mmCIF file of C-alpha atoms and ligand atoms in Angstrom:
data_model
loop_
_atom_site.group_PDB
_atom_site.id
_atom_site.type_symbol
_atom_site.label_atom_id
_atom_site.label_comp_id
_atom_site.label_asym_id
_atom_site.label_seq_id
_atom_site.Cartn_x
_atom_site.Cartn_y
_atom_site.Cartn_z
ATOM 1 C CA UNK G 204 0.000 0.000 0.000
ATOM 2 C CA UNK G 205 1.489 3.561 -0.650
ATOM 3 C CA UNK G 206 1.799 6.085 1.857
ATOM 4 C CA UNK G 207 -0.912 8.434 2.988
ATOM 5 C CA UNK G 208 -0.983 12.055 1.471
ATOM 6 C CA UNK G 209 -1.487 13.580 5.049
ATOM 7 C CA UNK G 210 -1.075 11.648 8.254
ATOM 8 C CA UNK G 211 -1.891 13.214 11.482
ATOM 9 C CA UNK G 212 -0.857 11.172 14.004
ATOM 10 C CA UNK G 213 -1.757 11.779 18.254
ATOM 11 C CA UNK G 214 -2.079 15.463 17.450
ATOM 12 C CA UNK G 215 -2.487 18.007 20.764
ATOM 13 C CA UNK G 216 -3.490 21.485 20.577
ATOM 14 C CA UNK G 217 -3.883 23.694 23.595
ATOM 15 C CA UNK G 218 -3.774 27.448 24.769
ATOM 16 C CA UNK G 219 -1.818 28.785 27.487
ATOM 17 C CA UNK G 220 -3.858 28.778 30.783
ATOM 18 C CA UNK G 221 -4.007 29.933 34.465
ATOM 19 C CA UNK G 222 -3.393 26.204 35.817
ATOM 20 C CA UNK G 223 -1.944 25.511 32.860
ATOM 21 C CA UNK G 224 -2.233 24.111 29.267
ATOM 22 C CA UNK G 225 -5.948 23.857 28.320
ATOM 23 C CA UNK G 226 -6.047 20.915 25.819
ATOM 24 C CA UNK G 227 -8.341 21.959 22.835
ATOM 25 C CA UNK G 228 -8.143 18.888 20.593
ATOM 26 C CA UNK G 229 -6.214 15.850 22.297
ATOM 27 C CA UNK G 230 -4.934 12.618 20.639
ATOM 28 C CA UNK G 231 -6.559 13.014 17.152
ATOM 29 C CA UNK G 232 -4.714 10.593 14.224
ATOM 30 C CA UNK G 233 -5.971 10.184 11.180
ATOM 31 C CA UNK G 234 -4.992 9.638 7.572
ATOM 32 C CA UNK G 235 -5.967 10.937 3.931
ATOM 33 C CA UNK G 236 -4.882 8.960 0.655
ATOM 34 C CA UNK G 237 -3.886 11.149 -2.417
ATOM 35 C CA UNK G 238 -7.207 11.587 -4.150
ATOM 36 C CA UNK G 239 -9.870 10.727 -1.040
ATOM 37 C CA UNK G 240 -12.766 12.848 0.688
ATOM 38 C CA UNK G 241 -12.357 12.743 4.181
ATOM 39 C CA UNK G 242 -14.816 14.402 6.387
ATOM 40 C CA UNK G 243 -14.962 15.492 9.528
ATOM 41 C CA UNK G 244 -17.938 16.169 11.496
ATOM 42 C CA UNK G 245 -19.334 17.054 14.717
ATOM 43 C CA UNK G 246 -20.914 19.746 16.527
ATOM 44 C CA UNK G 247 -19.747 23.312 17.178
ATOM 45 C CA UNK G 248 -16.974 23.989 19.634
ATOM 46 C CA UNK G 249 -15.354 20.181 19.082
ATOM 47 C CA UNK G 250 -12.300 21.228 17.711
ATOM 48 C CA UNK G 251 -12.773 20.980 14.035
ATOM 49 C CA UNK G 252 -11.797 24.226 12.774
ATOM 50 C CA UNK G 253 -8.750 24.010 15.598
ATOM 51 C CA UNK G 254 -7.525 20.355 13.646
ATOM 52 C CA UNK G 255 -7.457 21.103 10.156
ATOM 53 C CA UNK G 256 -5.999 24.972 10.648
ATOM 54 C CA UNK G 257 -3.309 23.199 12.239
ATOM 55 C CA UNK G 258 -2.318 21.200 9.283
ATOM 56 C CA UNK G 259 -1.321 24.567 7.595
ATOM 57 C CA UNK G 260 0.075 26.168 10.426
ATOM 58 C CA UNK G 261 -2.794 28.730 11.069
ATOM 59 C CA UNK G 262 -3.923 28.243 14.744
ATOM 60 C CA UNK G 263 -5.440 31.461 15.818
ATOM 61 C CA UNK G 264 -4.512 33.437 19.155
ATOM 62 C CA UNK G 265 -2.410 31.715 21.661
ATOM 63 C CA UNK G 266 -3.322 28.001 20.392
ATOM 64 C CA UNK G 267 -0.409 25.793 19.557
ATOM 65 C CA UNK G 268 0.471 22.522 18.599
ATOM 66 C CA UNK G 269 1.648 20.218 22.037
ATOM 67 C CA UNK G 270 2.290 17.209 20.843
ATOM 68 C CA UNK G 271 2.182 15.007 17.973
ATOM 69 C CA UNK G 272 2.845 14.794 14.507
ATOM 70 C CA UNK G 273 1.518 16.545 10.865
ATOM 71 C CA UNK G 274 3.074 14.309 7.688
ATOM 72 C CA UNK G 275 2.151 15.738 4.505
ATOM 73 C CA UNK G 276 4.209 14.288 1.417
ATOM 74 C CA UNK G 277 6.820 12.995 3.872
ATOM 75 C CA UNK G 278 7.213 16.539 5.748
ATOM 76 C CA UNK G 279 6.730 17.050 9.501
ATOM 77 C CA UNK G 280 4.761 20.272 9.298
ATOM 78 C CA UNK G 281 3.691 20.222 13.189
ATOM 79 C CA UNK G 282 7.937 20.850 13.191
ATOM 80 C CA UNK G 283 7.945 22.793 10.337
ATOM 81 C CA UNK G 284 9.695 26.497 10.355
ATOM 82 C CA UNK G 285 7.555 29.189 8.168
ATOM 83 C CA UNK G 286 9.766 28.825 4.959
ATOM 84 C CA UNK G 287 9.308 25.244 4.671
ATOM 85 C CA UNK G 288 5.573 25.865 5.197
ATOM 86 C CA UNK G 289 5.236 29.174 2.699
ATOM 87 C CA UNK G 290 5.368 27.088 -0.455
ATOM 88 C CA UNK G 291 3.341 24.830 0.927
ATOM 89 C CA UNK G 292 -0.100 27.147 1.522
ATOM 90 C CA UNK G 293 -1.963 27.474 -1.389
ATOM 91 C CA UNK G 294 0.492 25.487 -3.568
ATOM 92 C CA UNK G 295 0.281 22.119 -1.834
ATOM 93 C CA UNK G 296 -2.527 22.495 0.521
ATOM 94 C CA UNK G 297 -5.686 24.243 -0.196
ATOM 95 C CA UNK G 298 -7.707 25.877 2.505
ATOM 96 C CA UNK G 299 -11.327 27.247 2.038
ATOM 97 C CA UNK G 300 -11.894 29.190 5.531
ATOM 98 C CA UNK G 301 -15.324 28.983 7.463
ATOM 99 C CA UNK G 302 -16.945 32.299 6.400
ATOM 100 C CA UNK G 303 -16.436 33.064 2.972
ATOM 101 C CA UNK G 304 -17.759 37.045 3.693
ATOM 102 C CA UNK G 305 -14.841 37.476 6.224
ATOM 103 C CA UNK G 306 -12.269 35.573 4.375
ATOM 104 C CA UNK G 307 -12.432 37.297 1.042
ATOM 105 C CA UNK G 308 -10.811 41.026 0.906
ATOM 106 C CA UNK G 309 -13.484 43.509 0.844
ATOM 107 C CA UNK G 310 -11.619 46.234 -0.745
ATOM 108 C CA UNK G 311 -9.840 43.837 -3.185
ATOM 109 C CA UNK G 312 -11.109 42.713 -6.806
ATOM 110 C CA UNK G 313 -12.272 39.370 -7.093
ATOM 111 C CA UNK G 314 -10.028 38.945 -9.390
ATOM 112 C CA UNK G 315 -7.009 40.499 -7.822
ATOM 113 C CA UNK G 316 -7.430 38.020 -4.657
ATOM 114 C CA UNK G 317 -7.455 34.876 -7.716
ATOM 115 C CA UNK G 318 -4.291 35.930 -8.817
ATOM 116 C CA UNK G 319 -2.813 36.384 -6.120
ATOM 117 C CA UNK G 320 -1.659 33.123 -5.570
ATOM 118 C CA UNK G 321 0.215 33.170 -8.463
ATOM 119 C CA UNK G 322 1.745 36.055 -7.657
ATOM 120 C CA UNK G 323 2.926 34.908 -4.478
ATOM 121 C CA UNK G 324 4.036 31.867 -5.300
ATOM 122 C CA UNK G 325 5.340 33.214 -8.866
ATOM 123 C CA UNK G 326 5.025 29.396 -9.887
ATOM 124 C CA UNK G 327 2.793 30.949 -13.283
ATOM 125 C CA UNK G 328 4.517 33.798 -15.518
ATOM 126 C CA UNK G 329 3.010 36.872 -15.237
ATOM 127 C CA UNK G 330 1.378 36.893 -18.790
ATOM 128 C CA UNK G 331 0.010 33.469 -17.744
ATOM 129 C CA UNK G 332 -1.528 34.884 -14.721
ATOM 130 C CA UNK G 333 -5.052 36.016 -16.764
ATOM 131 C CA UNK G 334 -5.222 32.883 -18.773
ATOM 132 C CA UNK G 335 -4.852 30.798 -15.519
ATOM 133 C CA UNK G 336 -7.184 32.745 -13.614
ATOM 134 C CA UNK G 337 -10.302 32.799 -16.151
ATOM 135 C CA UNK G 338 -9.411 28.889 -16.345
ATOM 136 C CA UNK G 339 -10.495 28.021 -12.127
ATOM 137 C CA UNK G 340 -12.976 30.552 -12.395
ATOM 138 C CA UNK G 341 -14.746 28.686 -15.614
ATOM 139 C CA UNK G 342 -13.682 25.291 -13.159
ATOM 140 C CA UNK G 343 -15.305 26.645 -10.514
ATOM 141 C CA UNK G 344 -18.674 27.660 -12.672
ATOM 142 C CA UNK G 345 -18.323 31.701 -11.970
ATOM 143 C CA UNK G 346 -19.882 32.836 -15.340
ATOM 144 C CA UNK G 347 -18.732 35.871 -17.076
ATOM 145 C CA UNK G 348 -14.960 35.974 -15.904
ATOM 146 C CA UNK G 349 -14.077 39.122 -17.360
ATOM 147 C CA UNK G 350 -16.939 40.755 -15.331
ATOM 148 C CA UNK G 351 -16.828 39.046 -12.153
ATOM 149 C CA UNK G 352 -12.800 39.092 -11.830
ATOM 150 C CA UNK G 353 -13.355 43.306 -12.008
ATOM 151 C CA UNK G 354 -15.880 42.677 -9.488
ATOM 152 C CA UNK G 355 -15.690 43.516 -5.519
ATOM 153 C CA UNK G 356 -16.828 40.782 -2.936
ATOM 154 C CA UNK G 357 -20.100 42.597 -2.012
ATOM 155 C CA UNK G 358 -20.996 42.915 -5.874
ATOM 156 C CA UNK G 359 -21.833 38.754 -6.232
ATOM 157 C CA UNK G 360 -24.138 36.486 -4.753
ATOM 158 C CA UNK G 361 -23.666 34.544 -1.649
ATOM 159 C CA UNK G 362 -22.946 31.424 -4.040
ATOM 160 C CA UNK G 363 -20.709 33.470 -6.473
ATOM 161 C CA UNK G 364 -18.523 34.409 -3.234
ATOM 162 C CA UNK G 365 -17.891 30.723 -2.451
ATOM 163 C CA UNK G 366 -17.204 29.866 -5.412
ATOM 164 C CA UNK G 367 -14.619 32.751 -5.778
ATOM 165 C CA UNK G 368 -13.303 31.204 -2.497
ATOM 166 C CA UNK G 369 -13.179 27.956 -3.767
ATOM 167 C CA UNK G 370 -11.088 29.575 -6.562
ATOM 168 C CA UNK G 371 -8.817 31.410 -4.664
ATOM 169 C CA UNK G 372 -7.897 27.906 -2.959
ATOM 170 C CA UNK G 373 -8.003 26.142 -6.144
ATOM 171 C CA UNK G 374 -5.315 28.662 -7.752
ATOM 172 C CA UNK G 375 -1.891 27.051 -7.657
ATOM 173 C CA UNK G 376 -3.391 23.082 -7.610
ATOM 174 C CA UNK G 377 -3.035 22.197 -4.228
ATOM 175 C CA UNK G 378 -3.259 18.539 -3.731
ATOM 176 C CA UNK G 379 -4.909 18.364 -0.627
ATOM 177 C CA UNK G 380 -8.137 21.019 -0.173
ATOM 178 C CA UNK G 381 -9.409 21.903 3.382
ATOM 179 C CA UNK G 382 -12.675 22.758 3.191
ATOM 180 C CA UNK G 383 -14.018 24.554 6.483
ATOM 181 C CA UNK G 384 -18.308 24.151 6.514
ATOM 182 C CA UNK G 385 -18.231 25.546 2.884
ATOM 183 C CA UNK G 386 -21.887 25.221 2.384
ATOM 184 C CA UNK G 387 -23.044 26.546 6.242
ATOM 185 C CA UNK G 388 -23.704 30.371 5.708
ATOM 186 C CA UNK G 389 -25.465 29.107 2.183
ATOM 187 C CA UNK G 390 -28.745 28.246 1.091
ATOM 188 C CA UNK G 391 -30.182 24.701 0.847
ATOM 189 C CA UNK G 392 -29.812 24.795 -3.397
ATOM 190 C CA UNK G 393 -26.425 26.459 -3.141
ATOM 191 C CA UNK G 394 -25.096 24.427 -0.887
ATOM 192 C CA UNK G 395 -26.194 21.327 -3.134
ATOM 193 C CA UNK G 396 -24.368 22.894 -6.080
ATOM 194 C CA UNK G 397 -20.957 23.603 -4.140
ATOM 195 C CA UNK G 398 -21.221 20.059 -2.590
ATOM 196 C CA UNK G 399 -21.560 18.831 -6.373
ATOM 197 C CA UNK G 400 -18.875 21.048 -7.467
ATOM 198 C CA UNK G 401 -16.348 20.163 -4.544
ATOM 199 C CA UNK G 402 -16.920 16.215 -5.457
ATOM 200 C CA UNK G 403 -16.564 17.178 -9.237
ATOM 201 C CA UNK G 404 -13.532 19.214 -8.590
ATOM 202 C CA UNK G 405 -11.774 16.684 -6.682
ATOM 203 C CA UNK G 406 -12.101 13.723 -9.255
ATOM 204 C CA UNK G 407 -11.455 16.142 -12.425
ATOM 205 C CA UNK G 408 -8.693 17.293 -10.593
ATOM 206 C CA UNK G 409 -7.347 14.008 -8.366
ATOM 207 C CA UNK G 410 -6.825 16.136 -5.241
ATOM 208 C CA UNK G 411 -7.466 14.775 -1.912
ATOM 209 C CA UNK G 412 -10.410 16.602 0.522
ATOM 210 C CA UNK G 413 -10.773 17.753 3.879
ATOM 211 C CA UNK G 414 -14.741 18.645 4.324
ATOM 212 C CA UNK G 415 -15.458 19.808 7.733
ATOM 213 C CA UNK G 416 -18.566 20.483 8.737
ATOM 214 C CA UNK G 417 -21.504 20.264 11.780
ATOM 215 C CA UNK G 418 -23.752 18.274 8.711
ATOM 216 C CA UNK G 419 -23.419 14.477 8.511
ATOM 217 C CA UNK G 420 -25.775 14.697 5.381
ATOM 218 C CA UNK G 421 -23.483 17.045 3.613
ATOM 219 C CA UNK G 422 -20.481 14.195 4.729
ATOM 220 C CA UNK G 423 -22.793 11.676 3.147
ATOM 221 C CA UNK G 424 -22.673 12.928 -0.548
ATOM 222 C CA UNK G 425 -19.104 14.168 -0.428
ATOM 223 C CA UNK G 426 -17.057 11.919 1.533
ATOM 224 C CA UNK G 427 -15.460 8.368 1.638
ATOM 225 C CA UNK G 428 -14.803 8.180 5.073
ATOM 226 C CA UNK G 429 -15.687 10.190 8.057
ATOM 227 C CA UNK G 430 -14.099 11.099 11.688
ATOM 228 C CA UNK G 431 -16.668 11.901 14.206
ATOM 229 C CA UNK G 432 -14.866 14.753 16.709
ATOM 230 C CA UNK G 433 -16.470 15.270 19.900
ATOM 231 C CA UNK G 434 -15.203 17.471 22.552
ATOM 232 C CA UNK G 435 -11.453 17.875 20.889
ATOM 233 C CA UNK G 436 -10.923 13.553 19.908
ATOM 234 C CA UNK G 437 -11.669 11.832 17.356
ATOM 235 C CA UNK G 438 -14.433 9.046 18.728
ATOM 236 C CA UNK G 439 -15.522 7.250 15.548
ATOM 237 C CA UNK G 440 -14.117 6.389 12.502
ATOM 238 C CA UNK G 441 -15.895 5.033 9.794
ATOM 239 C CA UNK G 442 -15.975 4.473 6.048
ATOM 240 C CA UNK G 443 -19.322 6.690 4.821
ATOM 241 C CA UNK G 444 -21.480 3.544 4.007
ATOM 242 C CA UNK G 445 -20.807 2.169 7.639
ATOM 243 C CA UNK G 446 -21.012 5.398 9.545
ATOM 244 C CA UNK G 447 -25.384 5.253 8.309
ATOM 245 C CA UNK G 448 -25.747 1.528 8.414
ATOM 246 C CA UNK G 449 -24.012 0.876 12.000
ATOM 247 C CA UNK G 450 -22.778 3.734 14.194
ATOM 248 C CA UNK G 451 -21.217 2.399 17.140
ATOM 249 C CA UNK G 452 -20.198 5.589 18.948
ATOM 250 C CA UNK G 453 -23.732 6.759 21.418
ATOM 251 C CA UNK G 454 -22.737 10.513 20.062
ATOM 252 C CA UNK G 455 -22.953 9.572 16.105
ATOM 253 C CA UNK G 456 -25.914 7.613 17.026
ATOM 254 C CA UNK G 457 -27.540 10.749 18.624
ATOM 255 C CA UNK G 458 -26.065 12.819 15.302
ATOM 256 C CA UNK G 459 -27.835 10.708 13.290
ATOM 257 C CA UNK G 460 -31.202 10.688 15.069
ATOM 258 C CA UNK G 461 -31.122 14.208 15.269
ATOM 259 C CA UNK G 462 -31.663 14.213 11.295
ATOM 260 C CA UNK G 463 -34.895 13.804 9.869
ATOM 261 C CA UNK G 464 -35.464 10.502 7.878
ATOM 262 C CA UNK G 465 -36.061 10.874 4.497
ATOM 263 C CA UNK G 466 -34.346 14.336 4.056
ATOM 264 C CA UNK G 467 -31.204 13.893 5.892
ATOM 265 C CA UNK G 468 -29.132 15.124 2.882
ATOM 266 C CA UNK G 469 -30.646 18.399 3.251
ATOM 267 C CA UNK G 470 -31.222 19.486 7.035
ATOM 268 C CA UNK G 471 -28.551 21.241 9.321
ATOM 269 C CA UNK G 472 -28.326 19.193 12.564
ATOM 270 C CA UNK G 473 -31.224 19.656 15.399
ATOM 271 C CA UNK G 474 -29.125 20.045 18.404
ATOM 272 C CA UNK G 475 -28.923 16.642 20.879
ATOM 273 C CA UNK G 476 -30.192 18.077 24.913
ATOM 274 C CA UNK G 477 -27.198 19.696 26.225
ATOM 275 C CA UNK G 478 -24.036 20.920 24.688
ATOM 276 C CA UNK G 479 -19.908 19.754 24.260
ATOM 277 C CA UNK G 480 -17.842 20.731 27.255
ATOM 278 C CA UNK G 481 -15.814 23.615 27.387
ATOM 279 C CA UNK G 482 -12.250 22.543 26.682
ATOM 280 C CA UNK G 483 -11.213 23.900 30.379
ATOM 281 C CA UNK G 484 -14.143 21.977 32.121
ATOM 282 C CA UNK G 485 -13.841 18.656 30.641
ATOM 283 C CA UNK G 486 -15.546 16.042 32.544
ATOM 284 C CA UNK G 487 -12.324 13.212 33.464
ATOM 285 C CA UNK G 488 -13.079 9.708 31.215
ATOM 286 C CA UNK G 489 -15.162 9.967 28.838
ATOM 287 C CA UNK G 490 -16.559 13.919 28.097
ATOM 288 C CA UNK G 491 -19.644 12.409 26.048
ATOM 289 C CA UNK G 492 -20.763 10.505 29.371
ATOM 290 C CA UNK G 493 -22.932 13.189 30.967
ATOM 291 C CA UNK G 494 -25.112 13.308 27.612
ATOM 292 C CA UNK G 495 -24.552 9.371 27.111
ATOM 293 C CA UNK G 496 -27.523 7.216 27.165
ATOM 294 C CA UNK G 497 -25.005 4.442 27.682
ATOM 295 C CA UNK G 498 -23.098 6.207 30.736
ATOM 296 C CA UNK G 499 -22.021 3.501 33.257
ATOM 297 C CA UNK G 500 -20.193 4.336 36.122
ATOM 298 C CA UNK G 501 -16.428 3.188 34.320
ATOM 299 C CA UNK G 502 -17.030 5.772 31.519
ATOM 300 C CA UNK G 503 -16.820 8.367 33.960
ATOM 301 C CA UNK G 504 -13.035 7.266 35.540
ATOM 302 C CA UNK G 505 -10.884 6.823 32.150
ATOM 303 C CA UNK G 506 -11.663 8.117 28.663
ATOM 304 C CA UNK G 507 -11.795 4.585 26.699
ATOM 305 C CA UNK G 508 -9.127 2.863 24.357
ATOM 306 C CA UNK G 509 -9.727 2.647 20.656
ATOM 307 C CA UNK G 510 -11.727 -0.769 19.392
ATOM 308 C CA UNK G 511 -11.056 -1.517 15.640
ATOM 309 C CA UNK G 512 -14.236 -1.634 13.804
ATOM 310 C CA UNK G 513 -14.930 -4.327 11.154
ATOM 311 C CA UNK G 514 -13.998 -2.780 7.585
ATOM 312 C CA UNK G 515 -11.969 -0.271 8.745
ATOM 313 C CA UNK G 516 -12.133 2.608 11.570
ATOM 314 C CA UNK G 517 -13.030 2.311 14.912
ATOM 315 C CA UNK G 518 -14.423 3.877 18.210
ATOM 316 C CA UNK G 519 -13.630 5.078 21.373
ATOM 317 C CA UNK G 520 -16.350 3.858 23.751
ATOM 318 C CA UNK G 521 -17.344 1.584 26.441
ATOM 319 C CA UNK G 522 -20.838 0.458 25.578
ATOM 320 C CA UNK G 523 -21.074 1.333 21.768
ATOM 321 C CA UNK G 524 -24.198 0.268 19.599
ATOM 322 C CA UNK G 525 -24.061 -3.457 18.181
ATOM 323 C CA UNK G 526 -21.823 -3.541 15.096
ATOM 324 C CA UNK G 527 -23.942 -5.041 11.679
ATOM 325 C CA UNK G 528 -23.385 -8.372 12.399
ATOM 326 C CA UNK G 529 -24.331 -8.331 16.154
ATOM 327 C CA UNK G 530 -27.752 -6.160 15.471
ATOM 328 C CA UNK G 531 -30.643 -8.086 15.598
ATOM 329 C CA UNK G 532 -32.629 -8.370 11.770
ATOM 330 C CA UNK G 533 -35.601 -6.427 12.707
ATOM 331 C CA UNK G 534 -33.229 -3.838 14.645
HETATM 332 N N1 ADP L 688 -7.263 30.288 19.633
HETATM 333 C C1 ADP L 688 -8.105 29.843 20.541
HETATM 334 N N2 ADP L 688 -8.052 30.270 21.809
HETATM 335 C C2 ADP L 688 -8.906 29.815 22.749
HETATM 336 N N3 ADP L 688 -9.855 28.900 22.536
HETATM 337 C C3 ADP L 688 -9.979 28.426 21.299
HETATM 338 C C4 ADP L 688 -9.124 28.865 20.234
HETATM 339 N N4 ADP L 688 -9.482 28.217 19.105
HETATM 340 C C5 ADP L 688 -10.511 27.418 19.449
HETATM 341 N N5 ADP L 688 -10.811 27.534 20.760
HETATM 342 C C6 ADP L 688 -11.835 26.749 21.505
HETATM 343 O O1 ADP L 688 -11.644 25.408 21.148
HETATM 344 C C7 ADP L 688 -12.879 24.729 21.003
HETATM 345 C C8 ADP L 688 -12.971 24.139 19.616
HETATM 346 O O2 ADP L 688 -13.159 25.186 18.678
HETATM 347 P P1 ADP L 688 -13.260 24.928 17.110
HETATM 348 O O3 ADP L 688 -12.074 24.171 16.646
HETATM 349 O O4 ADP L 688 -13.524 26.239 16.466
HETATM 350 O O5 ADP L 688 -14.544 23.985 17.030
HETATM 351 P P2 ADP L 688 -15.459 23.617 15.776
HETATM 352 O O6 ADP L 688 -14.765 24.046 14.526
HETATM 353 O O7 ADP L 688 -15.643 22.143 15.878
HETATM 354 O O8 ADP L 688 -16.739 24.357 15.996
HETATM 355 C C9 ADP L 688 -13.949 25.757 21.312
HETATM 356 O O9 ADP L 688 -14.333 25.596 22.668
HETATM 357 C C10 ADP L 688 -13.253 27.083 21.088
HETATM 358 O O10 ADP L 688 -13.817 28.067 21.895
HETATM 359 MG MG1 MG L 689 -15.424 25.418 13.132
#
């Protein structure tokens, strides 16, 4: 087998605190092939946005990497000084940033912000520049390039700014995209055509995709495998077919009830009673227990070990659901 793209392996973040080091994502390992949709999902404040800004190096504030390790194309980048990991923004890794309306320059062309890239990289001649930049914008489906590159930010549509994001990322041909809850601030039809676009940009283009995002259905028609985060870890791992057919982590089981049948693919998440922990109050053991409807008295003492799971991935729990093959026919 050839070596993962990206492998993330017992990743730490934390912040400097009065008693110190809060821990804001602990022990998360993970890997993405060249060419494969990985997504991760969970709900808001579990340290999604914290794991993949790490893998370029753009933790905000005080957070910092602890411990752990970042391999992308054989390079340590949780190690790596900022001119190792210049050419590597943009030009090797791709990152579309949660809020396209704050990430995009406001007093900037659209245009201006595709190029420059290019520019900063200088990998494309300047006389190239224009030729390369109508080419992603036709990828990405912005119509009219000559008029929209002239445009400002607050001239296009909500869609028309993503995809301008998506663009901007998509530039210099990164091989691995991070994709922070692209569709979230977006309408349900948008967000079905970016989805579509993402999936068609990543096989047209064979680059490898990191969709975060609070949405299992959006993970479902993007992604081949999934992490579940809760509460800064990774707790389940799962291909995408297995993650619907047999959750064994309580917490995806509760994501996935809190979707309506029949139109998962196109409903945010209904919040499950109660919320994630803050990183500084963290129950000890397990931090799902106190919303657990499988909390026995040892989840509360150690968090669990990790238990393989059939077909690949795995959990972190004491009393997970039944796998497939232990369910019962009618269950
Ligand atoms: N730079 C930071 N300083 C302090 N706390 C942070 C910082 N970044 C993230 N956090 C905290 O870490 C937790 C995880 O945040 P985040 O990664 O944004 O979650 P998600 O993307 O899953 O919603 C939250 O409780 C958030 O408040
Ligand atoms: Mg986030």
């Amino acid at each position: 087998m050839t070596s993962p793209l990206l492998a993330v392996e017992h990743l730490a973040i934390g912040i400097p605190g009065g008693e110190g080091t809060v821990a804001l994502v602990e022990d998360v390992s993970f890997t993405v092939r060249a060419g494969e949709a990985y997504g991760i999902v969970g709900e808001s404040g579990c340290g999604k946005s914290t794991t993949i800004r790490a893998i370029i190096r753009l933790l905000a504030g005080r957070a910092g990497i602890t411990s752990g390790s970042i391999r992308f194309d054989g390079q340590d980048l949780a190690r790596a000084d900022e001119a190792t990991l210049r050419p590597l923004r943009g030009a090797g890794i791709g990152m579309i940033f949660q809020d396209p309306l704050t990430a995009l320059n406001p007093v900037l062309t659209v245009g201006r912000q595709i190029t420059e890239g290019l520019r900063y990289h200088g990998t494309v001649p300047s006389r190239e520049r224009r030729a390369r930049m109508q080419e992603v914008m036709r990828l990405v489906g912005l119509p009219d390039p000559a008029r929209i590159a002239a445009s400002y930010p607050h001239e296009l549509s909500g869609g028309q700014r993503q995809r301008a994001a998506i663009a901007i990322a998509l530039v210099c041909s990164p091989r691995l995209l991070l994709a922070d809850e692209p569709t979230t601030a977006l309408d349900v039809t948008i967000q079905a055509q970016i989805l579509k676009l993402l999936s068609d940009l990543r096989h047209r283009l064979g680059m490898a995709l990191i969709l975060v995002t609070h949405d299992l259905g959006v993970v479902a028609q993007t992604c081949d495998r999934v992490a579940v985060m809760y509460s800064g870890r990774i707790v389940e791992e799962a291909p995408i077919a297995r993650i619907f057919a047999a959750p064994r982590h309580p917490y995806t089981v509760a994501l996935l009830n809190s979707i309506p049948r029949g139109t998962r693919a196109h409903h945010p998440l209904h919040p499950i009673a109660g919320m994630p922990p803050d990183p500084a109050e963290r129950p000890r053991g397990c931090s799902f227990a106190p919303r657990c409807p499988n909390m026995q008295p040892a989840c509360e003492r150690a968090f669990p070990g990790w238990t393989a799971a059939a077909g690949g991935g795995g959990f972190a729990c004491y009393h997970p659901a039944p796998g497939q093959a232990e369910a019962s026919p009618d269950g």
